[in-house]
């Protein structure tokens, strides 16, 4: 493939002995050193200066820039509540001010997608493109975007970080005023319009991400730039559930060394509560599904309690097991009764309960005020108290440094054309996370 100086190219890199990754940085060729039909050695200029590219590790393909153009691609569209998604050819408009357009390479299915797809307990909004756990590459950026560039490897996130509001400027909060989650918004915040359409008919966005599409447009404040060597088919799960459970432990509950922790709900988020990393020595899993117990052992859970095995409140069972209550509890189900139990099972004087699950909008939390007066603490957390753009890159590094074993969470894998299988797995409670390969 002959190249001329000044030509634009995309380089894909396979790093020997490391992760095979696609590194689609767009460079301008400054000097050709050798040529071949597939692999060349060249010198390129990027934002970091001149880089000599060695032969046999870089494969070059010519590309035609799609920046500023409408892109036609596949998307899995939900036309009706609870009906199988349909793979459709859609149009994706270019990004506008402070927006980026991403090429999604891998996405996974989270229970939140299923909840809103079923339209239980919320206002239906269809047709819609769901999906919010994903990994991809920046294809183009809109006006005003300065911290992202085409070729960057990123994780889209359902909440954001504008870095300018009062919440973003406070270290203890990640509740961005501008980009906080809004489940009912189906369009971009800049102009109230969708970037997706079929034959001119708009399709609604979901959580500002809509990753069940080969290309999507997202506000730049909801995109975390990560290490390009991180395998996107693994770290994509960090853009929602796994980070939520991990952050609930490390950033909010903060169990002291040698403490006892109860985890309510042993799904993906609950199993991501890595209490042992934080120093806990006794970790009690609470779940009504006994089939989850064996799997939970691989994640450090040491004991198990099934509330259905007892004729009294599970908080009384836990208090008896632990001599008055656990030091920390983390609730990951969204069930209001589990939330109350998680609070009432912590030890008086120092116990801390952290609520992670999202309850039904009409649910009410009821407990006796004496539980607070006896110095029990109740906390809530949103996305594990992580600021997406600031903190997610370091969570990815935890995986790269072998401090997190994301592979344990990935139990299934399907091509994009078979995305409905991922819904079947989730509805049957079969597995934790299903990775959807967008090229399939």
Tab-separated table of C-alpha atoms in Angstrom:
chain	number	residue	atom	x	y	z
A	1	UNK	CA	0.000	0.000	0.000
A	2	UNK	CA	1.918	3.019	-1.227
A	3	UNK	CA	1.746	6.138	0.873
A	4	UNK	CA	2.799	9.687	0.107
A	5	UNK	CA	4.097	12.259	2.545
A	6	UNK	CA	1.276	14.345	3.913
A	7	UNK	CA	-1.262	11.534	3.434
A	8	UNK	CA	-3.641	10.766	6.319
A	9	UNK	CA	-3.546	7.217	7.641
A	10	UNK	CA	-4.825	5.058	10.470
A	11	UNK	CA	-2.417	2.716	12.262
A	12	UNK	CA	-3.487	-0.489	13.959
A	13	UNK	CA	-1.047	-1.982	16.437
A	14	UNK	CA	-0.627	-5.512	17.726
A	15	UNK	CA	1.761	-5.422	20.649
A	16	UNK	CA	3.700	-8.706	20.902
A	17	UNK	CA	3.292	-10.396	24.254
A	18	UNK	CA	0.748	-7.871	25.473
A	19	UNK	CA	-2.874	-7.235	24.590
A	20	UNK	CA	-3.673	-7.385	20.882
A	21	UNK	CA	-5.345	-4.029	20.416
A	22	UNK	CA	-6.463	-1.804	17.613
A	23	UNK	CA	-4.890	1.601	18.043
A	24	UNK	CA	-6.583	3.669	15.364
A	25	UNK	CA	-4.695	6.921	15.800
A	26	UNK	CA	-4.948	9.195	12.817
A	27	UNK	CA	-1.540	10.558	11.813
A	28	UNK	CA	0.004	12.519	9.009
A	29	UNK	CA	2.798	10.630	7.287
A	30	UNK	CA	5.975	12.707	7.242
A	31	UNK	CA	8.472	10.302	5.770
A	32	UNK	CA	8.220	6.924	4.115
A	33	UNK	CA	11.009	4.575	5.119
A	34	UNK	CA	9.822	1.442	3.292
A	35	UNK	CA	6.735	0.134	1.556
A	36	UNK	CA	4.885	-3.120	1.155
A	37	UNK	CA	1.480	-4.400	0.279
A	38	UNK	CA	0.321	-4.574	3.885
A	39	UNK	CA	2.959	-3.507	6.390
A	40	UNK	CA	5.178	-0.436	6.131
A	41	UNK	CA	7.693	1.356	8.253
A	42	UNK	CA	7.142	5.072	8.381
A	43	UNK	CA	7.663	8.146	10.480
A	44	UNK	CA	4.496	9.863	11.632
A	45	UNK	CA	3.718	13.103	13.353
A	46	UNK	CA	1.140	13.202	16.112
A	47	UNK	CA	0.416	15.443	19.070
A	48	UNK	CA	3.424	14.067	20.928
A	49	UNK	CA	5.924	14.649	18.107
A	50	UNK	CA	7.669	12.364	15.634
A	51	UNK	CA	7.422	8.643	16.161
A	52	UNK	CA	9.285	5.982	14.250
A	53	UNK	CA	7.085	2.965	13.656
A	54	UNK	CA	8.846	-0.380	13.479
A	55	UNK	CA	7.968	-2.927	10.780
A	56	UNK	CA	5.834	-5.977	11.535
A	57	UNK	CA	4.002	-4.379	14.435
A	58	UNK	CA	2.021	-1.734	12.618
A	59	UNK	CA	-0.478	-2.332	9.871
A	60	UNK	CA	-1.584	0.666	7.889
A	61	UNK	CA	-4.933	1.154	6.224
A	62	UNK	CA	-6.039	4.189	4.326
A	63	UNK	CA	-9.164	5.850	5.606
A	64	UNK	CA	-11.493	8.486	4.369
A	65	UNK	CA	-12.454	10.908	7.116
A	66	UNK	CA	-16.135	10.846	8.074
A	67	UNK	CA	-15.910	13.944	10.278
A	68	UNK	CA	-18.780	16.321	9.644
A	69	UNK	CA	-20.742	13.757	7.654
A	70	UNK	CA	-23.845	11.743	8.467
A	71	UNK	CA	-22.838	8.117	9.094
A	72	UNK	CA	-25.027	5.177	8.193
A	73	UNK	CA	-24.587	2.191	10.479
A	74	UNK	CA	-26.356	-0.594	12.317
A	75	UNK	CA	-28.193	-0.085	15.580
A	76	UNK	CA	-30.369	-2.301	17.763
A	77	UNK	CA	-33.622	-0.359	18.007
A	78	UNK	CA	-36.303	-0.989	20.632
A	79	UNK	CA	-39.575	-0.157	18.903
A	80	UNK	CA	-41.868	-1.321	21.711
A	81	UNK	CA	-41.586	-2.142	25.385
A	82	UNK	CA	-40.500	-5.716	26.013
A	83	UNK	CA	-40.257	-6.615	22.320
A	84	UNK	CA	-37.016	-8.012	20.802
A	85	UNK	CA	-34.633	-5.363	19.506
A	86	UNK	CA	-34.432	-4.976	15.729
A	87	UNK	CA	-31.117	-4.475	13.929
A	88	UNK	CA	-31.755	-1.462	11.707
A	89	UNK	CA	-29.773	0.750	9.360
A	90	UNK	CA	-29.824	4.208	10.913
A	91	UNK	CA	-28.294	7.621	10.272
A	92	UNK	CA	-26.057	9.187	12.911
A	93	UNK	CA	-25.581	12.953	12.632
A	94	UNK	CA	-22.220	14.643	13.280
A	95	UNK	CA	-21.487	15.890	16.804
A	96	UNK	CA	-22.405	19.463	17.662
A	97	UNK	CA	-20.813	21.807	20.185
A	98	UNK	CA	-19.230	19.940	23.138
A	99	UNK	CA	-20.229	16.565	21.685
A	100	UNK	CA	-18.228	13.636	20.332
A	101	UNK	CA	-19.138	10.827	17.977
A	102	UNK	CA	-17.844	7.425	18.997
A	103	UNK	CA	-17.364	4.163	17.167
A	104	UNK	CA	-18.526	1.555	19.674
A	105	UNK	CA	-16.452	-1.626	19.546
A	106	UNK	CA	-17.860	-3.506	22.538
A	107	UNK	CA	-20.899	-3.019	24.701
A	108	UNK	CA	-22.511	-5.058	27.455
A	109	UNK	CA	-25.983	-5.391	28.880
A	110	UNK	CA	-26.803	-3.946	32.296
A	111	UNK	CA	-29.995	-4.582	34.255
A	112	UNK	CA	-30.866	-0.876	33.891
A	113	UNK	CA	-31.190	-1.380	30.128
A	114	UNK	CA	-33.602	-4.257	30.719
A	115	UNK	CA	-35.604	-2.288	33.301
A	116	UNK	CA	-36.295	0.598	30.917
A	117	UNK	CA	-36.750	-1.717	27.932
A	118	UNK	CA	-39.532	-3.428	29.882
A	119	UNK	CA	-40.917	0.051	30.743
A	120	UNK	CA	-41.932	-1.003	34.240
A	121	UNK	CA	-42.514	1.872	36.612
A	122	UNK	CA	-41.560	4.673	34.219
A	123	UNK	CA	-42.907	6.582	31.242
A	124	UNK	CA	-42.337	4.566	28.017
A	125	UNK	CA	-40.176	6.309	25.421
A	126	UNK	CA	-39.924	4.506	22.087
A	127	UNK	CA	-38.401	3.960	19.573
A	128	UNK	CA	-35.166	4.062	21.534
A	129	UNK	CA	-31.564	2.889	21.343
A	130	UNK	CA	-30.516	1.479	24.695
A	131	UNK	CA	-27.044	0.624	25.996
A	132	UNK	CA	-24.695	2.434	28.370
A	133	UNK	CA	-21.855	0.044	29.291
A	134	UNK	CA	-19.342	0.170	26.470
A	135	UNK	CA	-15.895	0.857	25.111
A	136	UNK	CA	-15.082	2.635	21.895
A	137	UNK	CA	-12.962	5.054	19.906
A	138	UNK	CA	-13.524	8.720	19.158
A	139	UNK	CA	-14.432	9.153	15.485
A	140	UNK	CA	-14.869	12.945	15.485
A	141	UNK	CA	-15.402	15.829	17.883
A	142	UNK	CA	-17.663	18.850	17.856
A	143	UNK	CA	-16.827	22.486	18.352
A	144	UNK	CA	-15.307	23.343	21.713
A	145	UNK	CA	-14.023	19.845	22.531
A	146	UNK	CA	-10.348	20.156	23.419
A	147	UNK	CA	-9.555	17.172	25.658
A	148	UNK	CA	-10.578	14.448	23.201
A	149	UNK	CA	-9.385	13.727	19.674
A	150	UNK	CA	-10.132	11.206	16.920
A	151	UNK	CA	-8.552	7.864	17.798
A	152	UNK	CA	-8.751	8.227	21.578
A	153	UNK	CA	-9.867	5.100	23.421
A	154	UNK	CA	-12.765	5.935	25.713
A	155	UNK	CA	-15.499	4.695	28.004
A	156	UNK	CA	-18.890	6.414	27.651
A	157	UNK	CA	-20.636	6.960	30.994
A	158	UNK	CA	-24.324	7.498	31.819
A	159	UNK	CA	-23.439	10.396	34.102
A	160	UNK	CA	-20.961	13.167	33.470
A	161	UNK	CA	-18.443	15.635	34.764
A	162	UNK	CA	-18.553	19.146	33.335
A	163	UNK	CA	-15.735	20.237	35.694
A	164	UNK	CA	-17.331	23.662	36.077
A	165	UNK	CA	-20.417	23.300	38.321
A	166	UNK	CA	-20.381	23.438	42.122
A	167	UNK	CA	-20.579	19.634	42.387
A	168	UNK	CA	-17.683	19.010	40.006
A	169	UNK	CA	-15.528	21.493	41.902
A	170	UNK	CA	-16.113	19.750	45.230
A	171	UNK	CA	-13.915	16.724	45.841
A	172	UNK	CA	-16.597	14.780	47.718
A	173	UNK	CA	-19.335	14.953	45.048
A	174	UNK	CA	-19.810	13.454	41.590
A	175	UNK	CA	-23.364	14.762	41.084
A	176	UNK	CA	-22.696	17.060	38.115
A	177	UNK	CA	-25.409	19.708	37.751
A	178	UNK	CA	-25.222	19.714	33.955
A	179	UNK	CA	-24.717	16.036	33.151
A	180	UNK	CA	-26.369	14.160	35.999
A	181	UNK	CA	-28.322	11.080	34.883
A	182	UNK	CA	-31.746	11.769	33.405
A	183	UNK	CA	-33.602	8.602	32.437
A	184	UNK	CA	-36.492	10.430	30.760
A	185	UNK	CA	-34.431	12.604	28.423
A	186	UNK	CA	-34.325	11.147	24.941
A	187	UNK	CA	-32.281	13.793	23.137
A	188	UNK	CA	-29.065	15.792	23.380
A	189	UNK	CA	-28.974	18.530	26.013
A	190	UNK	CA	-27.549	21.191	23.684
A	191	UNK	CA	-30.566	21.509	21.394
A	192	UNK	CA	-33.135	18.934	22.519
A	193	UNK	CA	-32.726	17.034	19.249
A	194	UNK	CA	-31.810	13.419	18.541
A	195	UNK	CA	-28.684	12.539	16.568
A	196	UNK	CA	-30.283	9.241	15.444
A	197	UNK	CA	-32.830	8.804	12.692
A	198	UNK	CA	-34.359	6.283	10.285
A	199	UNK	CA	-35.638	7.751	7.023
A	200	UNK	CA	-35.846	11.136	8.672
A	201	UNK	CA	-37.758	9.886	11.748
A	202	UNK	CA	-35.867	10.573	15.015
A	203	UNK	CA	-34.993	7.788	17.443
A	204	UNK	CA	-34.674	8.531	21.151
A	205	UNK	CA	-31.382	8.401	23.043
A	206	UNK	CA	-30.944	6.562	26.362
A	207	UNK	CA	-28.935	7.877	29.339
A	208	UNK	CA	-27.035	10.132	26.946
A	209	UNK	CA	-25.040	7.139	25.664
A	210	UNK	CA	-27.087	4.727	23.464
A	211	UNK	CA	-24.264	2.264	22.914
A	212	UNK	CA	-26.371	-0.353	21.103
A	213	UNK	CA	-25.322	1.401	17.912
A	214	UNK	CA	-22.120	1.099	15.904
A	215	UNK	CA	-21.792	4.874	16.156
A	216	UNK	CA	-23.236	7.144	18.819
A	217	UNK	CA	-23.061	10.814	19.810
A	218	UNK	CA	-22.385	11.734	23.439
A	219	UNK	CA	-21.686	14.910	25.390
A	220	UNK	CA	-17.916	15.144	25.840
A	221	UNK	CA	-18.351	15.444	29.601
A	222	UNK	CA	-19.708	11.875	29.656
A	223	UNK	CA	-16.654	10.365	27.964
A	224	UNK	CA	-13.608	9.139	29.916
A	225	UNK	CA	-10.348	8.869	27.995
A	226	UNK	CA	-8.402	5.749	29.004
A	227	UNK	CA	-5.134	3.934	28.382
A	228	UNK	CA	-5.163	2.785	24.716
A	229	UNK	CA	-3.497	-0.481	25.738
A	230	UNK	CA	-6.466	-1.475	27.905
A	231	UNK	CA	-8.552	-4.170	26.141
A	232	UNK	CA	-11.920	-2.586	25.448
A	233	UNK	CA	-13.703	-5.945	25.467
A	234	UNK	CA	-12.834	-6.194	29.178
A	235	UNK	CA	-12.742	-2.658	30.573
A	236	UNK	CA	-16.056	-1.730	28.936
A	237	UNK	CA	-17.793	-3.210	32.001
A	238	UNK	CA	-16.186	-0.492	34.129
A	239	UNK	CA	-18.413	2.181	32.612
A	240	UNK	CA	-21.309	1.275	34.923
A	241	UNK	CA	-21.973	-1.635	37.283
A	242	UNK	CA	-18.518	-2.842	38.269
A	243	UNK	CA	-17.258	0.650	39.070
A	244	UNK	CA	-20.436	1.335	41.037
A	245	UNK	CA	-19.905	-1.649	43.336
A	246	UNK	CA	-16.179	-1.061	43.658
A	247	UNK	CA	-16.564	2.638	44.436
A	248	UNK	CA	-19.312	1.961	46.970
A	249	UNK	CA	-16.700	0.008	48.913
A	250	UNK	CA	-13.516	2.016	48.446
A	251	UNK	CA	-14.994	5.511	48.337
A	252	UNK	CA	-18.062	5.349	50.564
A	253	UNK	CA	-18.269	2.368	52.956
A	254	UNK	CA	-14.503	2.260	53.577
A	255	UNK	CA	-14.568	-0.837	55.804
A	256	UNK	CA	-11.772	-0.843	58.402
A	257	UNK	CA	-9.179	-3.577	58.381
A	258	UNK	CA	-10.549	-6.769	59.912
A	259	UNK	CA	-14.174	-5.600	59.713
A	260	UNK	CA	-17.324	-7.528	58.835
A	261	UNK	CA	-19.281	-6.515	55.741
A	262	UNK	CA	-22.716	-7.662	54.538
A	263	UNK	CA	-23.515	-7.428	50.814
A	264	UNK	CA	-27.203	-7.442	49.869
A	265	UNK	CA	-27.610	-8.770	46.319
A	266	UNK	CA	-25.011	-10.955	44.613
A	267	UNK	CA	-25.457	-9.782	41.046
A	268	UNK	CA	-22.671	-8.083	39.106
A	269	UNK	CA	-22.765	-4.891	41.206
A	270	UNK	CA	-22.826	-6.783	44.501
A	271	UNK	CA	-19.948	-9.032	43.479
A	272	UNK	CA	-17.990	-5.932	42.484
A	273	UNK	CA	-18.078	-4.876	46.130
A	274	UNK	CA	-14.484	-5.832	46.748
A	275	UNK	CA	-14.573	-5.537	50.524
A	276	UNK	CA	-11.470	-7.695	50.898
A	277	UNK	CA	-9.442	-5.181	48.887
A	278	UNK	CA	-10.489	-2.544	51.424
A	279	UNK	CA	-9.455	-4.739	54.366
A	280	UNK	CA	-12.578	-6.613	55.475
A	281	UNK	CA	-11.975	-10.126	56.810
A	282	UNK	CA	-15.546	-11.413	57.048
A	283	UNK	CA	-17.873	-10.873	54.074
A	284	UNK	CA	-21.465	-12.094	54.269
A	285	UNK	CA	-23.485	-12.354	51.063
A	286	UNK	CA	-27.257	-11.951	51.354
A	287	UNK	CA	-29.389	-13.126	48.428
A	288	UNK	CA	-32.614	-15.020	47.772
A	289	UNK	CA	-31.082	-16.981	44.894
A	290	UNK	CA	-29.003	-19.849	46.375
A	291	UNK	CA	-27.400	-20.621	43.003
A	292	UNK	CA	-25.351	-17.448	43.340
A	293	UNK	CA	-23.542	-18.552	46.452
A	294	UNK	CA	-20.902	-20.806	44.890
A	295	UNK	CA	-20.004	-18.156	42.325
A	296	UNK	CA	-19.733	-15.516	45.046
A	297	UNK	CA	-16.921	-17.461	46.742
A	298	UNK	CA	-14.696	-16.613	43.775
A	299	UNK	CA	-15.245	-12.942	44.574
A	300	UNK	CA	-14.198	-13.197	48.222
A	301	UNK	CA	-17.577	-13.766	49.910
A	302	UNK	CA	-16.988	-15.952	52.972
A	303	UNK	CA	-20.509	-16.645	54.302
A	304	UNK	CA	-24.039	-16.720	52.914
A	305	UNK	CA	-27.517	-15.940	54.163
A	306	UNK	CA	-30.753	-16.594	52.287
A	307	UNK	CA	-33.556	-14.518	53.877
A	308	UNK	CA	-36.089	-17.114	52.715
A	309	UNK	CA	-34.531	-19.668	55.074
A	310	UNK	CA	-35.692	-17.751	58.156
A	311	UNK	CA	-39.044	-16.810	59.680
A	312	UNK	CA	-37.719	-13.528	61.090
A	313	UNK	CA	-36.199	-10.397	59.566
A	314	UNK	CA	-32.771	-11.014	58.066
A	315	UNK	CA	-31.323	-8.046	59.977
A	316	UNK	CA	-31.986	-9.948	63.201
A	317	UNK	CA	-30.215	-13.002	61.769
A	318	UNK	CA	-27.157	-10.934	60.841
A	319	UNK	CA	-27.076	-9.200	64.222
A	320	UNK	CA	-27.078	-12.573	65.952
A	321	UNK	CA	-24.347	-13.931	63.657
A	322	UNK	CA	-22.052	-10.970	64.279
A	323	UNK	CA	-22.580	-10.136	67.931
A	324	UNK	CA	-24.726	-7.058	67.463
A	325	UNK	CA	-24.451	-6.231	63.796
A	326	UNK	CA	-22.035	-5.861	60.912
A	327	UNK	CA	-19.561	-2.997	60.652
A	328	UNK	CA	-20.587	-2.116	57.123
A	329	UNK	CA	-23.415	-3.139	54.794
A	330	UNK	CA	-23.805	-2.413	51.088
A	331	UNK	CA	-27.210	-2.819	49.431
A	332	UNK	CA	-27.170	-3.567	45.685
A	333	UNK	CA	-30.698	-4.730	44.822
A	334	UNK	CA	-32.913	-1.659	44.725
A	335	UNK	CA	-35.513	-3.551	46.780
A	336	UNK	CA	-36.816	-1.224	49.481
A	337	UNK	CA	-37.112	-4.016	52.076
A	338	UNK	CA	-33.504	-5.026	51.436
A	339	UNK	CA	-32.493	-1.389	51.905
A	340	UNK	CA	-34.209	-1.231	55.286
A	341	UNK	CA	-32.616	-4.533	56.334
A	342	UNK	CA	-29.183	-3.319	55.224
A	343	UNK	CA	-29.503	-0.271	57.459
A	344	UNK	CA	-30.944	-2.031	60.477
A	345	UNK	CA	-28.330	-4.823	60.406
A	346	UNK	CA	-25.325	-2.559	61.054
A	347	UNK	CA	-23.875	-2.290	64.559
A	348	UNK	CA	-24.989	0.586	66.735
A	349	UNK	CA	-22.297	3.101	67.637
A	350	UNK	CA	-20.285	2.795	64.398
A	351	UNK	CA	-22.139	0.826	61.739
A	352	UNK	CA	-22.450	2.325	58.256
A	353	UNK	CA	-24.956	1.217	55.596
A	354	UNK	CA	-24.504	2.243	51.959
A	355	UNK	CA	-27.402	2.170	49.487
A	356	UNK	CA	-26.445	1.473	45.867
A	357	UNK	CA	-29.560	-0.023	44.239
A	358	UNK	CA	-32.181	2.218	42.638
A	359	UNK	CA	-35.665	1.629	44.127
A	360	UNK	CA	-39.056	2.023	42.487
A	361	UNK	CA	-39.926	5.715	42.224
A	362	UNK	CA	-42.858	5.313	44.648
A	363	UNK	CA	-40.929	3.322	47.274
A	364	UNK	CA	-40.596	4.756	50.786
A	365	UNK	CA	-37.823	4.051	53.271
A	366	UNK	CA	-39.203	3.524	56.780
A	367	UNK	CA	-37.245	2.835	59.953
A	368	UNK	CA	-37.494	3.921	63.575
A	369	UNK	CA	-35.612	7.158	64.363
A	370	UNK	CA	-33.897	5.417	67.281
A	371	UNK	CA	-31.765	3.575	64.731
A	372	UNK	CA	-30.162	6.906	63.849
A	373	UNK	CA	-29.982	8.125	67.426
A	374	UNK	CA	-28.074	4.951	68.287
A	375	UNK	CA	-25.360	6.167	65.936
A	376	UNK	CA	-25.967	4.075	62.888
A	377	UNK	CA	-25.111	5.887	59.663
A	378	UNK	CA	-27.014	5.646	56.371
A	379	UNK	CA	-25.360	6.750	53.143
A	380	UNK	CA	-26.241	6.666	49.481
A	381	UNK	CA	-23.928	6.587	46.502
A	382	UNK	CA	-24.199	7.251	42.811
A	383	UNK	CA	-21.764	5.513	40.436
A	384	UNK	CA	-19.619	4.631	43.446
A	385	UNK	CA	-18.832	8.323	44.026
A	386	UNK	CA	-16.478	8.240	41.015
A	387	UNK	CA	-16.089	11.344	38.884
A	388	UNK	CA	-16.167	9.748	35.410
A	389	UNK	CA	-13.505	11.741	33.559
A	390	UNK	CA	-11.207	12.211	36.538
A	391	UNK	CA	-11.432	8.808	38.222
A	392	UNK	CA	-12.249	6.131	35.634
A	393	UNK	CA	-8.769	6.134	34.061
A	394	UNK	CA	-7.315	5.097	37.429
A	395	UNK	CA	-9.904	2.305	37.775
A	396	UNK	CA	-8.818	1.032	34.361
A	397	UNK	CA	-5.235	1.105	35.614
A	398	UNK	CA	-6.265	-1.084	38.541
A	399	UNK	CA	-7.231	-3.720	35.992
A	400	UNK	CA	-4.039	-3.223	33.995
A	401	UNK	CA	-2.045	-3.669	37.217
A	402	UNK	CA	-3.937	-6.939	37.925
A	403	UNK	CA	-5.706	-5.472	40.961
A	404	UNK	CA	-9.105	-6.193	39.394
A	405	UNK	CA	-10.152	-9.439	37.694
A	406	UNK	CA	-12.777	-8.273	35.241
A	407	UNK	CA	-12.767	-11.598	33.409
A	408	UNK	CA	-14.712	-13.142	36.308
A	409	UNK	CA	-17.669	-10.905	35.525
A	410	UNK	CA	-17.798	-11.721	31.814
A	411	UNK	CA	-19.815	-14.908	31.522
A	412	UNK	CA	-21.152	-14.651	27.950
A	413	UNK	CA	-20.240	-13.148	24.597
A	414	UNK	CA	-22.430	-12.643	21.517
A	415	UNK	CA	-22.145	-10.880	18.150
A	416	UNK	CA	-24.156	-7.688	17.702
A	417	UNK	CA	-26.532	-9.458	15.335
A	418	UNK	CA	-27.568	-11.715	18.250
A	419	UNK	CA	-27.975	-9.002	20.893
A	420	UNK	CA	-31.339	-10.370	21.972
A	421	UNK	CA	-29.547	-13.409	23.397
A	422	UNK	CA	-27.955	-11.080	25.941
A	423	UNK	CA	-31.449	-10.079	27.088
A	424	UNK	CA	-32.411	-13.739	27.388
A	425	UNK	CA	-29.385	-14.424	29.601
A	426	UNK	CA	-30.218	-11.456	31.822
A	427	UNK	CA	-33.905	-12.320	32.153
A	428	UNK	CA	-33.065	-15.924	33.105
A	429	UNK	CA	-30.505	-14.776	35.670
A	430	UNK	CA	-27.899	-16.725	33.750
A	431	UNK	CA	-24.479	-15.154	34.242
A	432	UNK	CA	-23.252	-11.688	35.134
A	433	UNK	CA	-22.173	-9.718	32.071
A	434	UNK	CA	-22.577	-10.510	28.376
A	435	UNK	CA	-20.160	-8.735	26.035
A	436	UNK	CA	-21.639	-7.759	22.676
A	437	UNK	CA	-19.133	-7.547	19.807
A	438	UNK	CA	-20.244	-4.767	17.487
A	439	UNK	CA	-18.460	-6.192	14.457
A	440	UNK	CA	-20.513	-9.394	14.511
